Coordinates of C-alpha atoms in Angstrom, one line a residue:
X1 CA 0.0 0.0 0.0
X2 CA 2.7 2.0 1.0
X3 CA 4.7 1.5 -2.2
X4 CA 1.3 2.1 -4.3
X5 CA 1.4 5.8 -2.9
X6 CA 5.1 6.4 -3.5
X7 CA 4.3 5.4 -7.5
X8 CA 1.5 7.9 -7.6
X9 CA 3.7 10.4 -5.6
X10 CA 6.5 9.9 -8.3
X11 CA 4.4 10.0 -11.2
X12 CA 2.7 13.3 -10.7
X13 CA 6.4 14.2 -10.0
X14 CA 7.3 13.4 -13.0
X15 CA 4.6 15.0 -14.9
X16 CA 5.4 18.3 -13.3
X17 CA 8.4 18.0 -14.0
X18 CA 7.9 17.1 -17.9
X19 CA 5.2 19.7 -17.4
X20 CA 8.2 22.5 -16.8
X21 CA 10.8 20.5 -19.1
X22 CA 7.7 21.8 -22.1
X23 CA 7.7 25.3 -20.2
X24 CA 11.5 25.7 -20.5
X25 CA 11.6 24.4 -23.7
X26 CA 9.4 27.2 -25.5
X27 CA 11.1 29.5 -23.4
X28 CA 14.3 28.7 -25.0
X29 CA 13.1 28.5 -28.4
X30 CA 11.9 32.2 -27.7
X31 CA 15.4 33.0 -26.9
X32 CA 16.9 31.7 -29.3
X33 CA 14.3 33.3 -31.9
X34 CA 15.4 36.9 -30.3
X35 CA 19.2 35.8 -30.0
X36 CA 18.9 35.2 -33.8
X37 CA 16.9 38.8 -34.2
X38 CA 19.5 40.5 -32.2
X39 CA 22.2 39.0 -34.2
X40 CA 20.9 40.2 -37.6
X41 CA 20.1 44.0 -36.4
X42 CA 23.7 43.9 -35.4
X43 CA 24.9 42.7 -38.7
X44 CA 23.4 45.5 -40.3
X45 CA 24.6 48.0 -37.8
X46 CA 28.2 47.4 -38.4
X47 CA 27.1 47.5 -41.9
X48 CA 26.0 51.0 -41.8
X49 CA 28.5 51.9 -39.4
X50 CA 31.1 50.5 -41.8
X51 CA 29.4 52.6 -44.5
X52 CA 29.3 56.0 -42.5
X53 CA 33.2 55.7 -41.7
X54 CA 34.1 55.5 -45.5
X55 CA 31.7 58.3 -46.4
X56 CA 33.7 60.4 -43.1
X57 CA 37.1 59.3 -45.2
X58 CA 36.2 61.0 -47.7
X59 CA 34.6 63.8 -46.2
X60 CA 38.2 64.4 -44.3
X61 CA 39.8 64.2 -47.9
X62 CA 37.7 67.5 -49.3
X63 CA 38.0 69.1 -46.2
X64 CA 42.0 68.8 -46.7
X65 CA 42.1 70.2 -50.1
X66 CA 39.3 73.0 -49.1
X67 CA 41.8 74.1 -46.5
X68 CA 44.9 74.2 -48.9
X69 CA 42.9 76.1 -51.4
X70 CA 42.0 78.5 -48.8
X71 CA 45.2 79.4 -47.3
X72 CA 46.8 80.1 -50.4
X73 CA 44.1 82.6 -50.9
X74 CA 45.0 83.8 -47.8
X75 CA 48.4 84.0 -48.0
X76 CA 47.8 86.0 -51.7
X77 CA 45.8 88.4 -49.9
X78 CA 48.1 89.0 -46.8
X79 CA 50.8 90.0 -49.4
X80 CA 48.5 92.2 -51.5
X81 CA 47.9 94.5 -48.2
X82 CA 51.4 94.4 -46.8
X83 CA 52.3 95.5 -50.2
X84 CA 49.4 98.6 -50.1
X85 CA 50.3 99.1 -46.2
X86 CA 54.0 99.8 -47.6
X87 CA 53.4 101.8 -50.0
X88 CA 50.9 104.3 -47.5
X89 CA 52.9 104.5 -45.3
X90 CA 56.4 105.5 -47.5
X91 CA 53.9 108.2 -48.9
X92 CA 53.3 109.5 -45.2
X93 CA 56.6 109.5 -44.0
X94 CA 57.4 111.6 -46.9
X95 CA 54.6 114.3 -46.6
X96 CA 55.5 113.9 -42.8
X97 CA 59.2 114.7 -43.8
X98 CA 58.1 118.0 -45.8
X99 CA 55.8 119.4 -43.3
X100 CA 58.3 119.1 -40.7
X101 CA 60.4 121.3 -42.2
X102 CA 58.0 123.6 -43.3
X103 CA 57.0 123.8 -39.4
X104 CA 61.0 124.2 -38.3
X105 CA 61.2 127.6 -40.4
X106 CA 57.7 128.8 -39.1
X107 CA 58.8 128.4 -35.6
X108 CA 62.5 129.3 -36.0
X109 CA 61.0 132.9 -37.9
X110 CA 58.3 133.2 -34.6
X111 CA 61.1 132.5 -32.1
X112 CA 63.4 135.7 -33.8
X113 CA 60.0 137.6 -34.4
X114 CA 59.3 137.2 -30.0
X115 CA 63.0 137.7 -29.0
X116 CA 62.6 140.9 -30.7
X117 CA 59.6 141.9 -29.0
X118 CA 60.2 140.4 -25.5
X119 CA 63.6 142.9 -25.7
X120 CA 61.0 146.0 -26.2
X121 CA 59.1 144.8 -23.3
X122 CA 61.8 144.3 -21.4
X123 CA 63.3 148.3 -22.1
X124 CA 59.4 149.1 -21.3
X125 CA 59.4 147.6 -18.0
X126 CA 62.5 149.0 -16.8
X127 CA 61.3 152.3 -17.5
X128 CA 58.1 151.5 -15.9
X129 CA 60.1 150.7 -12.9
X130 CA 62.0 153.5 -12.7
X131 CA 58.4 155.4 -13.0
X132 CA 56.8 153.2 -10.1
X133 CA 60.0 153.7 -7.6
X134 CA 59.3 157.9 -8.2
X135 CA 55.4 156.9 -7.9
X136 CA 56.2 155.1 -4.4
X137 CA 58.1 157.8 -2.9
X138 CA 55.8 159.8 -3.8
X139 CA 52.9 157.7 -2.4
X140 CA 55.0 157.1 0.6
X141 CA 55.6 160.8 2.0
X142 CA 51.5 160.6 1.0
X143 CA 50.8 158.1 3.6
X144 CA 53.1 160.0 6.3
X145 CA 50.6 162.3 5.5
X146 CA 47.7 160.3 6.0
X147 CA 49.5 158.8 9.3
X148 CA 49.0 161.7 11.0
X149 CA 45.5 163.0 9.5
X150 CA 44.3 159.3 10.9
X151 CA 46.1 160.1 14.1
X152 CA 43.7 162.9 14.1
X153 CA 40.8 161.4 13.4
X154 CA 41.5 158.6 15.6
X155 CA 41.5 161.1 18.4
X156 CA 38.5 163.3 17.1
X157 CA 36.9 159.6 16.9
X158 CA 37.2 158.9 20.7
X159 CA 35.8 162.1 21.4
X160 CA 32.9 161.8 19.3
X161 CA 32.5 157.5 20.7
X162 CA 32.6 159.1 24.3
X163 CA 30.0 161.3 23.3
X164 CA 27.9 158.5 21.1
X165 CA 28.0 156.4 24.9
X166 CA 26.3 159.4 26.2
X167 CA 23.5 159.7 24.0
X168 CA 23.3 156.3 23.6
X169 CA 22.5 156.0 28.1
X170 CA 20.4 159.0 27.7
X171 CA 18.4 157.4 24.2
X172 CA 18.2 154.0 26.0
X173 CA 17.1 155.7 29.5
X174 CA 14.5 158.0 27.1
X175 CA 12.9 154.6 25.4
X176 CA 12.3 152.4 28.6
X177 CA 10.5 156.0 30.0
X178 CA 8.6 155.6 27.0
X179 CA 8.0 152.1 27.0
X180 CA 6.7 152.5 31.0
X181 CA 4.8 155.4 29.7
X182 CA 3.0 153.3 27.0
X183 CA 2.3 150.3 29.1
X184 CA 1.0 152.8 31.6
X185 CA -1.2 154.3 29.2
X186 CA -2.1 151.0 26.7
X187 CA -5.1 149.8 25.8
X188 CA -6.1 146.3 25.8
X189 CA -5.1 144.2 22.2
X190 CA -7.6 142.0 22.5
X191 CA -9.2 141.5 18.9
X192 CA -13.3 141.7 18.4
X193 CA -12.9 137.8 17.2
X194 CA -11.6 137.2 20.8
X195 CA -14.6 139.0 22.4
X196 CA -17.0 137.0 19.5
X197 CA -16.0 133.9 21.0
X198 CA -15.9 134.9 24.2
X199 CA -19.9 136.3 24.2
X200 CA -20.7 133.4 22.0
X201 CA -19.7 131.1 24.7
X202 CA -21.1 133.2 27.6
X203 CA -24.6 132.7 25.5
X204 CA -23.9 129.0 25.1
X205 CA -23.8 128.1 29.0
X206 CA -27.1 131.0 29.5
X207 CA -28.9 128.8 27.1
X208 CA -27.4 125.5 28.4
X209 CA -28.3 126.1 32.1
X210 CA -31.8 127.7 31.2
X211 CA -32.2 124.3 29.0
X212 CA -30.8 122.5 31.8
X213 CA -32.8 123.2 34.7
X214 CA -36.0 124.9 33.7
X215 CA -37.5 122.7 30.6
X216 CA -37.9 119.6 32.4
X217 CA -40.0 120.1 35.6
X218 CA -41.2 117.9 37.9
X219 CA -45.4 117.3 38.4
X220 CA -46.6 119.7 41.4
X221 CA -49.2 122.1 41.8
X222 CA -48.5 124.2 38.6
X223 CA -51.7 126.4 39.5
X224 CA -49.0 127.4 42.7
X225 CA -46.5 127.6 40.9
X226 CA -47.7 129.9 37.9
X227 CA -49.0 132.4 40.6
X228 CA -45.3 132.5 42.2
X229 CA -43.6 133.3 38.9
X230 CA -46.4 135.3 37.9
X231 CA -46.1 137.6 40.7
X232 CA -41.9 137.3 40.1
X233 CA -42.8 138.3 36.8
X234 CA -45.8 139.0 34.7
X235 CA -44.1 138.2 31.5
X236 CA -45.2 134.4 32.8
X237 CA -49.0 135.2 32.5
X238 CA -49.1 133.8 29.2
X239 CA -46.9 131.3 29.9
X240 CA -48.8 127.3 30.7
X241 CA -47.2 125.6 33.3
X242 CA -47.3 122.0 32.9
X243 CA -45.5 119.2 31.4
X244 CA -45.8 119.8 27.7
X245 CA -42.9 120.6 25.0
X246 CA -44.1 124.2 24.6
X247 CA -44.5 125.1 28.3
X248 CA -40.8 123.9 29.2
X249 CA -39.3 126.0 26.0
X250 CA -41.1 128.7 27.1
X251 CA -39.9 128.4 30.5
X252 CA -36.4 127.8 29.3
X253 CA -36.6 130.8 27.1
X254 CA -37.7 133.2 29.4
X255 CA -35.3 131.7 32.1
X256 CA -32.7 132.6 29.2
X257 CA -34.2 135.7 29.2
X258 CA -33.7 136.4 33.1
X259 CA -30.2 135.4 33.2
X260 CA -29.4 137.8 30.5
X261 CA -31.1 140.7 32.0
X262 CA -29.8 140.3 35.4
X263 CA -26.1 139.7 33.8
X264 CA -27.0 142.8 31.7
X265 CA -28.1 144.6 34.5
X266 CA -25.3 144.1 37.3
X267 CA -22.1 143.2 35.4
X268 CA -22.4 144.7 31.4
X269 CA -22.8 148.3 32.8
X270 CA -20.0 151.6 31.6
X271 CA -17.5 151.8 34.5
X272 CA -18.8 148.4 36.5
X273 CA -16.8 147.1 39.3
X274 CA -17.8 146.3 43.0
X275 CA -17.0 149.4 44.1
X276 CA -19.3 151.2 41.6
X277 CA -21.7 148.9 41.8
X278 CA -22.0 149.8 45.4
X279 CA -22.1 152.9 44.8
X280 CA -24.4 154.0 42.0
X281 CA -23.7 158.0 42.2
X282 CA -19.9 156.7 41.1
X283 CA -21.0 155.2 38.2
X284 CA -23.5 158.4 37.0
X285 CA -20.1 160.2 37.6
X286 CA -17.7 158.2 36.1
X287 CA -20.0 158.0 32.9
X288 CA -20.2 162.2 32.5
X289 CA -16.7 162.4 32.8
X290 CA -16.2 159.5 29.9
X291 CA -19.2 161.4 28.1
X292 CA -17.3 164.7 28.1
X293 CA -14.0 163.4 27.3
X294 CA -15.2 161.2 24.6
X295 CA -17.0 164.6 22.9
X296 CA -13.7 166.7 23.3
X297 CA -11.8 164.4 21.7
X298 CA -12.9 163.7 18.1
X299 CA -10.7 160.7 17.6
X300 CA -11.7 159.0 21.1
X301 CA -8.2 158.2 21.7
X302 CA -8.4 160.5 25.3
X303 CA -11.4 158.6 26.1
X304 CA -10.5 155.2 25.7
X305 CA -7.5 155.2 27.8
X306 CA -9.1 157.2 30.8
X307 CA -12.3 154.6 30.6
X308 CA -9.1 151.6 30.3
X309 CA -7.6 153.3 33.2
X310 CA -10.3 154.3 35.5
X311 CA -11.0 150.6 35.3
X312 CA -7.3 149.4 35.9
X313 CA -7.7 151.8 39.4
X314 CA -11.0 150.0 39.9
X315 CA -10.4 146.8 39.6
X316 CA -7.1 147.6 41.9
X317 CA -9.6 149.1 44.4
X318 CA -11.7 145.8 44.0
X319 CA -8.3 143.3 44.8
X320 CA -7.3 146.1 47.5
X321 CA -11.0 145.3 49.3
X322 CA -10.9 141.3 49.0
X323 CA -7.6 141.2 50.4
X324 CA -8.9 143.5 53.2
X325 CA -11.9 141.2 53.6
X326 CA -11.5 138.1 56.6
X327 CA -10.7 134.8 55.5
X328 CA -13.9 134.4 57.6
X329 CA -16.4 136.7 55.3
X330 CA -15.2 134.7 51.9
X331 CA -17.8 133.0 51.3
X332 CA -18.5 133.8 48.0
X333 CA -16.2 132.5 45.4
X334 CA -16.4 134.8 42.8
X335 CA -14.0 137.6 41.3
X336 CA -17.1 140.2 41.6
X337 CA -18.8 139.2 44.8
X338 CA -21.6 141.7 45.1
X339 CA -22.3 141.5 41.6
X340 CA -22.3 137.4 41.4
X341 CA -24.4 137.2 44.9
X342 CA -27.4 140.1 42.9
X343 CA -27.4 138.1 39.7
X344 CA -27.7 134.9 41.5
X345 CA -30.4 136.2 43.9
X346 CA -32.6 137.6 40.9
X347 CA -32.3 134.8 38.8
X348 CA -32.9 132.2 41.7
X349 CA -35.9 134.5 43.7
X350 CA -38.1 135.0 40.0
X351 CA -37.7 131.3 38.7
X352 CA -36.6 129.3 42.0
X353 CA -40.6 127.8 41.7
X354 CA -39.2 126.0 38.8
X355 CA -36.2 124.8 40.2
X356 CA -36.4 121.6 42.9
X357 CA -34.7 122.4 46.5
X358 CA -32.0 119.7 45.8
X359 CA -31.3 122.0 42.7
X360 CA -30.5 124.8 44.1
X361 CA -27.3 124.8 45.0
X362 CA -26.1 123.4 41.7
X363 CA -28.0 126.4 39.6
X364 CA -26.2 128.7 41.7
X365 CA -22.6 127.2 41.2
X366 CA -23.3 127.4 37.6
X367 CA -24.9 131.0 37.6
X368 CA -21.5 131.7 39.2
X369 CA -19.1 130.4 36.8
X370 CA -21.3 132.4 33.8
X371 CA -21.2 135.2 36.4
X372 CA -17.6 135.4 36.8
X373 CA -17.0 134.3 33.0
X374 CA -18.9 137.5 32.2
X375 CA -17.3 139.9 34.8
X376 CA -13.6 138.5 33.0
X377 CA -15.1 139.2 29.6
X378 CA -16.5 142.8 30.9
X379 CA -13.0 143.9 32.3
X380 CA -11.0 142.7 29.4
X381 CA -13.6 144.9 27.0
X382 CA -13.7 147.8 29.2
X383 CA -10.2 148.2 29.2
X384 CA -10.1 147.7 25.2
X385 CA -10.0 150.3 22.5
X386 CA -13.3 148.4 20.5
X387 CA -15.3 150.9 22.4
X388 CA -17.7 147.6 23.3
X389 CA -21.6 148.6 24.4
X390 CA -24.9 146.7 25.2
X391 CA -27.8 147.2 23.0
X392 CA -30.7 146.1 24.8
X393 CA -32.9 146.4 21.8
X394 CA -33.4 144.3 18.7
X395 CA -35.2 145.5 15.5
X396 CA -37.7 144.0 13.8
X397 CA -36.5 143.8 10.7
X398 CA -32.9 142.0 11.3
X399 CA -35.3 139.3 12.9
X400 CA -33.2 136.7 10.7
X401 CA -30.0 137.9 12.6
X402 CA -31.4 137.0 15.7
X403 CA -33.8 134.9 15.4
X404 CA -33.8 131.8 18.1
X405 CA -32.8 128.4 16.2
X406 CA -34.2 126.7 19.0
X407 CA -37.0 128.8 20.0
X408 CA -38.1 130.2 16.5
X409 CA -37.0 128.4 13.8
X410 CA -37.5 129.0 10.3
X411 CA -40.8 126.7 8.9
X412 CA -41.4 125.5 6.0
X413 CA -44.1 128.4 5.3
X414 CA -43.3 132.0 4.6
X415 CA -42.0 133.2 8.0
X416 CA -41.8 137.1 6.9
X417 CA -43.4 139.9 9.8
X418 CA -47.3 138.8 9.6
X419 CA -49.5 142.1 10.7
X420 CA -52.2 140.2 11.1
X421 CA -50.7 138.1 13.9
X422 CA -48.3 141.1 14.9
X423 CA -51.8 143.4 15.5
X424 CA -52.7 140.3 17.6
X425 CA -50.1 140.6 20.2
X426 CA -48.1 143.2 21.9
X427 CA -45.4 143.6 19.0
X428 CA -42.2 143.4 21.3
X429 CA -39.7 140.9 21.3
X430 CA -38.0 139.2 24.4
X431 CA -34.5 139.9 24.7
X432 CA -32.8 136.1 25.4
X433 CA -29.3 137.3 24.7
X434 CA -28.5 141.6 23.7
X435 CA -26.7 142.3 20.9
X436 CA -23.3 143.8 21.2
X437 CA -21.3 146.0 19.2
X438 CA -17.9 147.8 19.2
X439 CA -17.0 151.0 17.5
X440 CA -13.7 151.3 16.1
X441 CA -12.2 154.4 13.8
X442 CA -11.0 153.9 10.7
X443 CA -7.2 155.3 10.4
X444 CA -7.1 158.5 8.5
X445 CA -5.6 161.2 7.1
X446 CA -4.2 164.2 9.9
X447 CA -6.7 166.7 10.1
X448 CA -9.9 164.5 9.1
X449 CA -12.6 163.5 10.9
X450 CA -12.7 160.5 11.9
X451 CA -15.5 157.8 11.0
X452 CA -17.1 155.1 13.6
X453 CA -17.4 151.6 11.9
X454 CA -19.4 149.3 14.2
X455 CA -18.7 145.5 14.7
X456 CA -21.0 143.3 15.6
X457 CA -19.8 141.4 17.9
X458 CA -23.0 139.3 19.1
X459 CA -26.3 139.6 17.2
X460 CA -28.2 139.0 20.1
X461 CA -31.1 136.5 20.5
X462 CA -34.6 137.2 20.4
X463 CA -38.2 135.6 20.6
X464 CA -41.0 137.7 19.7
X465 CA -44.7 137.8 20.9
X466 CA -45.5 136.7 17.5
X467 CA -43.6 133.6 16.8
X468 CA -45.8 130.4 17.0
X469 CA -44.3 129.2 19.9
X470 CA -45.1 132.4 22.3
X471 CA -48.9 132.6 20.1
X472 CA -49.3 128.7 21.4
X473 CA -48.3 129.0 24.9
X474 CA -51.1 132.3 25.4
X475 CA -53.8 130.3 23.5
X476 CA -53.4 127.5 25.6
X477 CA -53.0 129.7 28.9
X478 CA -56.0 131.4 27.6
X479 CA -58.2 128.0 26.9
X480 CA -57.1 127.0 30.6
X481 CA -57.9 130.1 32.7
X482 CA -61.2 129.6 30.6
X483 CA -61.5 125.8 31.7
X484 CA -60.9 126.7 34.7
X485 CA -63.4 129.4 35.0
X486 CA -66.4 127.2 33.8
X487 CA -65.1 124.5 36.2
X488 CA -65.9 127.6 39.1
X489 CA -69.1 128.3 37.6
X490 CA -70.5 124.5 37.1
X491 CA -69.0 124.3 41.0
X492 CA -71.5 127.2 42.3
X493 CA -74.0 125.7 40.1
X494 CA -73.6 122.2 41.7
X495 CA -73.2 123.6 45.0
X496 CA -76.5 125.6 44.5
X497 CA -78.5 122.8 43.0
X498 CA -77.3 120.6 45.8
X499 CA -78.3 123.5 48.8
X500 CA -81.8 123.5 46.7
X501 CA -82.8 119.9 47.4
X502 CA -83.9 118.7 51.1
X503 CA -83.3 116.1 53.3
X504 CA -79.9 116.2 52.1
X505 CA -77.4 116.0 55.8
X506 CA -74.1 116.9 55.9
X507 CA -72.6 113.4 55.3
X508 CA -74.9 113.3 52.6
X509 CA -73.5 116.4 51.1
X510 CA -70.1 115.5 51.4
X511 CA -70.7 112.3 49.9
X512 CA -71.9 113.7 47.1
X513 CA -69.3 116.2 46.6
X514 CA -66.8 113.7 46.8
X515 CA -67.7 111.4 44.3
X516 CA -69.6 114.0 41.8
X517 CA -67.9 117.3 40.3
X518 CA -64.3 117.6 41.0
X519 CA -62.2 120.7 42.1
X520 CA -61.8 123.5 40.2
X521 CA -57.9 123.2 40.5
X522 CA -58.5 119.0 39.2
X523 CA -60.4 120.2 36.4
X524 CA -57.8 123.2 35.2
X525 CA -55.4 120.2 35.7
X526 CA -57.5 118.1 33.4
X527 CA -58.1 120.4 30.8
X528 CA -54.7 121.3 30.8
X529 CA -53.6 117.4 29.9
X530 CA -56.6 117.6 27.4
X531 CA -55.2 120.4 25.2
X532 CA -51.9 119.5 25.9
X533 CA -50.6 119.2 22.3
X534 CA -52.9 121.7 20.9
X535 CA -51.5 124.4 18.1
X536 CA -52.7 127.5 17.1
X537 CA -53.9 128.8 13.5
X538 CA -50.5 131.0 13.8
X539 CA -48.1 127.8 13.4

């Protein structure tokens, strides 16, 4: 059994292995196929090979005789032009030859020709010489001469510098006199554009304080508090009190307009310092004096440094009086005391009702700061030569000059000067901010009279009676005080109708009241919310 498998074993052995004897068999027959190929290709190669080094033979054979043919053409050519380069150049050695010697004789003729003359110059400069040794003498007993003329002058010089040193001390000496003199007697350089900016802002912190602390008020009894300002000031009687838009910029223009006036009033006065302030027959003085000496004088000039000086002394008599004051009594911290605490007073006693208590105190640290901004302002202008003044008025027909951009701004419709609605109210216009000028002389000729050209320096703000927001605020202050006097009349009605019928006791009566017609004051309140927003036929 065992040798029954080994058979079977060897004779698929040997079929794989006849199997791979066929394999190996092509495979050889392929290779010697492509040995066979290979061998032919390289026959022919050599061939070819065989054919291009014959054909490169003879190649190298023309080339040979091409180059021999070449360089004896060559060689015939380098002869030809070393036979012409010969020849050119015995032809310029020749012609070199000739104009040589032509050039010897020109030069040996100019040589004789300059000896000649360089022998005259030579006999010419010695006599020159002998002339220029008689020339120096003579110039040297001239600067013996000169010696002691300069000796002279030198001495005549010192005298004259001693004397220049003099002058000079006494000049110098003159000029600082002078100089004292003028800043004694100087006016202020301040420019107008300085004083422009300086109002302008002064205006800006009036209208930012007003705007500040009197258009937003808080809900009281307004009924209380339009009687307070009303009896302050009647300008408030056609002013609503309440919470709309229109009542606070009314309030905050006419709070605009009370600053102003009270600044106008104590500070922006001829001649104003705390002394004359104090002393109001001063001033009246003071201001005939500067009258008189401002008519005397056509040009002004006399005028404007007295009014620069009196104000120098009285602002000196002001510092001379603080310092004098106890540490004690300084309470008020502002550069015009008397002045600060009136303005502040004013402005706080007509529209304190506006103003809550925990307010206060801050409206009057600002009031001071504008206060002392405009008492700076006022010093440095009286002591200027712009001749600055206070109009207090404003004309109707520069309304566009001064016309409020906040209060009265330009609508859409034709906002010209309406008579109608100007016959309808009083035709004046509130003063929110004056206008100032300054009056300065043109420079001219000696002898002619001199012209006054004003500046404007602020065109001043105004609100008139006529603008819509002044004709709103009386309609609806007029429609309330009517309100409120039908709310009085159905009250008397009520309360008669109610005395009328019997059996009614006294809670009864009260009862009733409470719960039926409310109080005159609740019903002006009410109407006042119910034509809050109303506009008139004038907007």
């Amino acid at each position: 059994m065992d040798d029954l498998g080994r058979v079977d074993g060897t004779k698929k052995q040997l079929e794989q292995l006849e199997e791979e004897c066929r394999e190996k068999d092509k495979v050889m027959q392929e290779q010697e196929t492509t040995i066979g190929i290979l061998r032919s290709m390289d026959q022919k190669a050599r061939a070819s090979i065989a054919d291009q080094l014959k054909q490169i033979a003879k190649e190298r054979e023309e080339l040979k005789l091409e180059r021999t043919k070449i360089e004896s053409r060559v060689e015939v050519a380098t002869a030809e032009e070393r036979y012409i380069m010969q020849r050119n150049f015995d032809e310029r050695v020749a012609e070199h030859d000739g104009t040589h010697e032509t050039r010897m004789k020109e030069l040996e003729a100019d040589f004789t020709r300059k000896s000649d003359e360089m022998s005259a110059r030579a006999i010419s400069l010695e006599a020159d010489k002998r002339r220029a040794l008689t020339t120096a003498e003579q110039q040297e007993e001239k600067l013996k001469a000169q010696a002691d003329e300069l000796d002279r002058l030198k001495k005549q010089h010192d005298i004259l510098d001693r004397a220049t040193d003099s002058f000079k001390r006494e000049k110098e000496g003159l000029e600082m006199e002078l100089e004292m003199i003028k800043k004694e007697f100087a006016l202020d350089s301040k420019t107008a554009a300085y004083f422009k900016q300086q109002f302008a802002d002064i205006c800006g912190e009036i209208e930012n304080i007003s705007w500040k602390y009197f258009h937003d008020k808080d809900e009281e009894d307004w009924e209380d508090v339009h009687n307070r300002l009303i009896k302050e000031d009647s300008c408030f009687k056609s002013v609503p009190i309440d919470g709309s838009e229109d009542s606070g910029d009314l309030c905050a223009a006419h709070a605009q307009r009370i600053i102003s006036a009270a600044i106008h009033d104590d500070v922006w006065k001829p001649l104003r310092s705390e002394l004359i302030f104090l002393e109001p027959k001063i001033e009246t003085f003071l201001g005939k004096i500067s009258d008189a000496l401002d008519k005397s004088d056509h040009h002004g000039r006399t005028a404007d440094v007295w009014t620069a000086l009196t104000m120098r002394a009285l602002q000196a008599l002001d510092a001379e009086a603080a310092i004098s004051v106890p540490e004690s009594a300084q309470d008020c911290r502002s550069i015009g005391c008397n002045r600060a605490n009136s303005v502040i007073s004013k402005v706080v006693q007509v529209l304190g009702p506006l103003v809550s208590a925990s307010q206060i105190e801050s409206l009057r640290m600002d009031l001071l700061t504008v206060v002392n901004s405009s008492v700076d302002v006022w010093n440095n202008a009286q002591a200027s030569g712009l001749r600055i003044s206070i109009d207090p008025l404003l004309d109707r027909a520069q309304r566009e000059e001064w016309r409020s951009q906040r209060f009265d701004p330009v609508s859409s419709l034709a906002d010209g000067l309406d008579m109608d609605l100007i016959s309808k109210t009083r035709p004046r216009v509130f003063i929110l901010f004056p206008r100032i000028v300054a009056r300065t002389q043109e420079k001219l000729l000696p002898g002619s009279w001199p012209q006054v050209e004003p500046i404007v320096i602020h065109p001043g703000i105004g609100l008139p009676e006529w603008s819509p927001l002044v004709v709103r605020g009386r309609h609806d202050q007029e429609e309330r005080e009517e309100n409120f006097k039908k709310a009085i009349q159905n009250m008397k009605k009520e309360l008669q109708r109610t005395r009328r019928v019997p059996g009614h006791g006294r809670n009864e009566s009260t009862g009733s009241s409470s719960s039926g017609q409310p109080s005159p004051s609740a019903q002006w309140k009410v109407g006042s919310a119910v034509n809050k927003g109303s506009k008139t036929e004038y907007e």
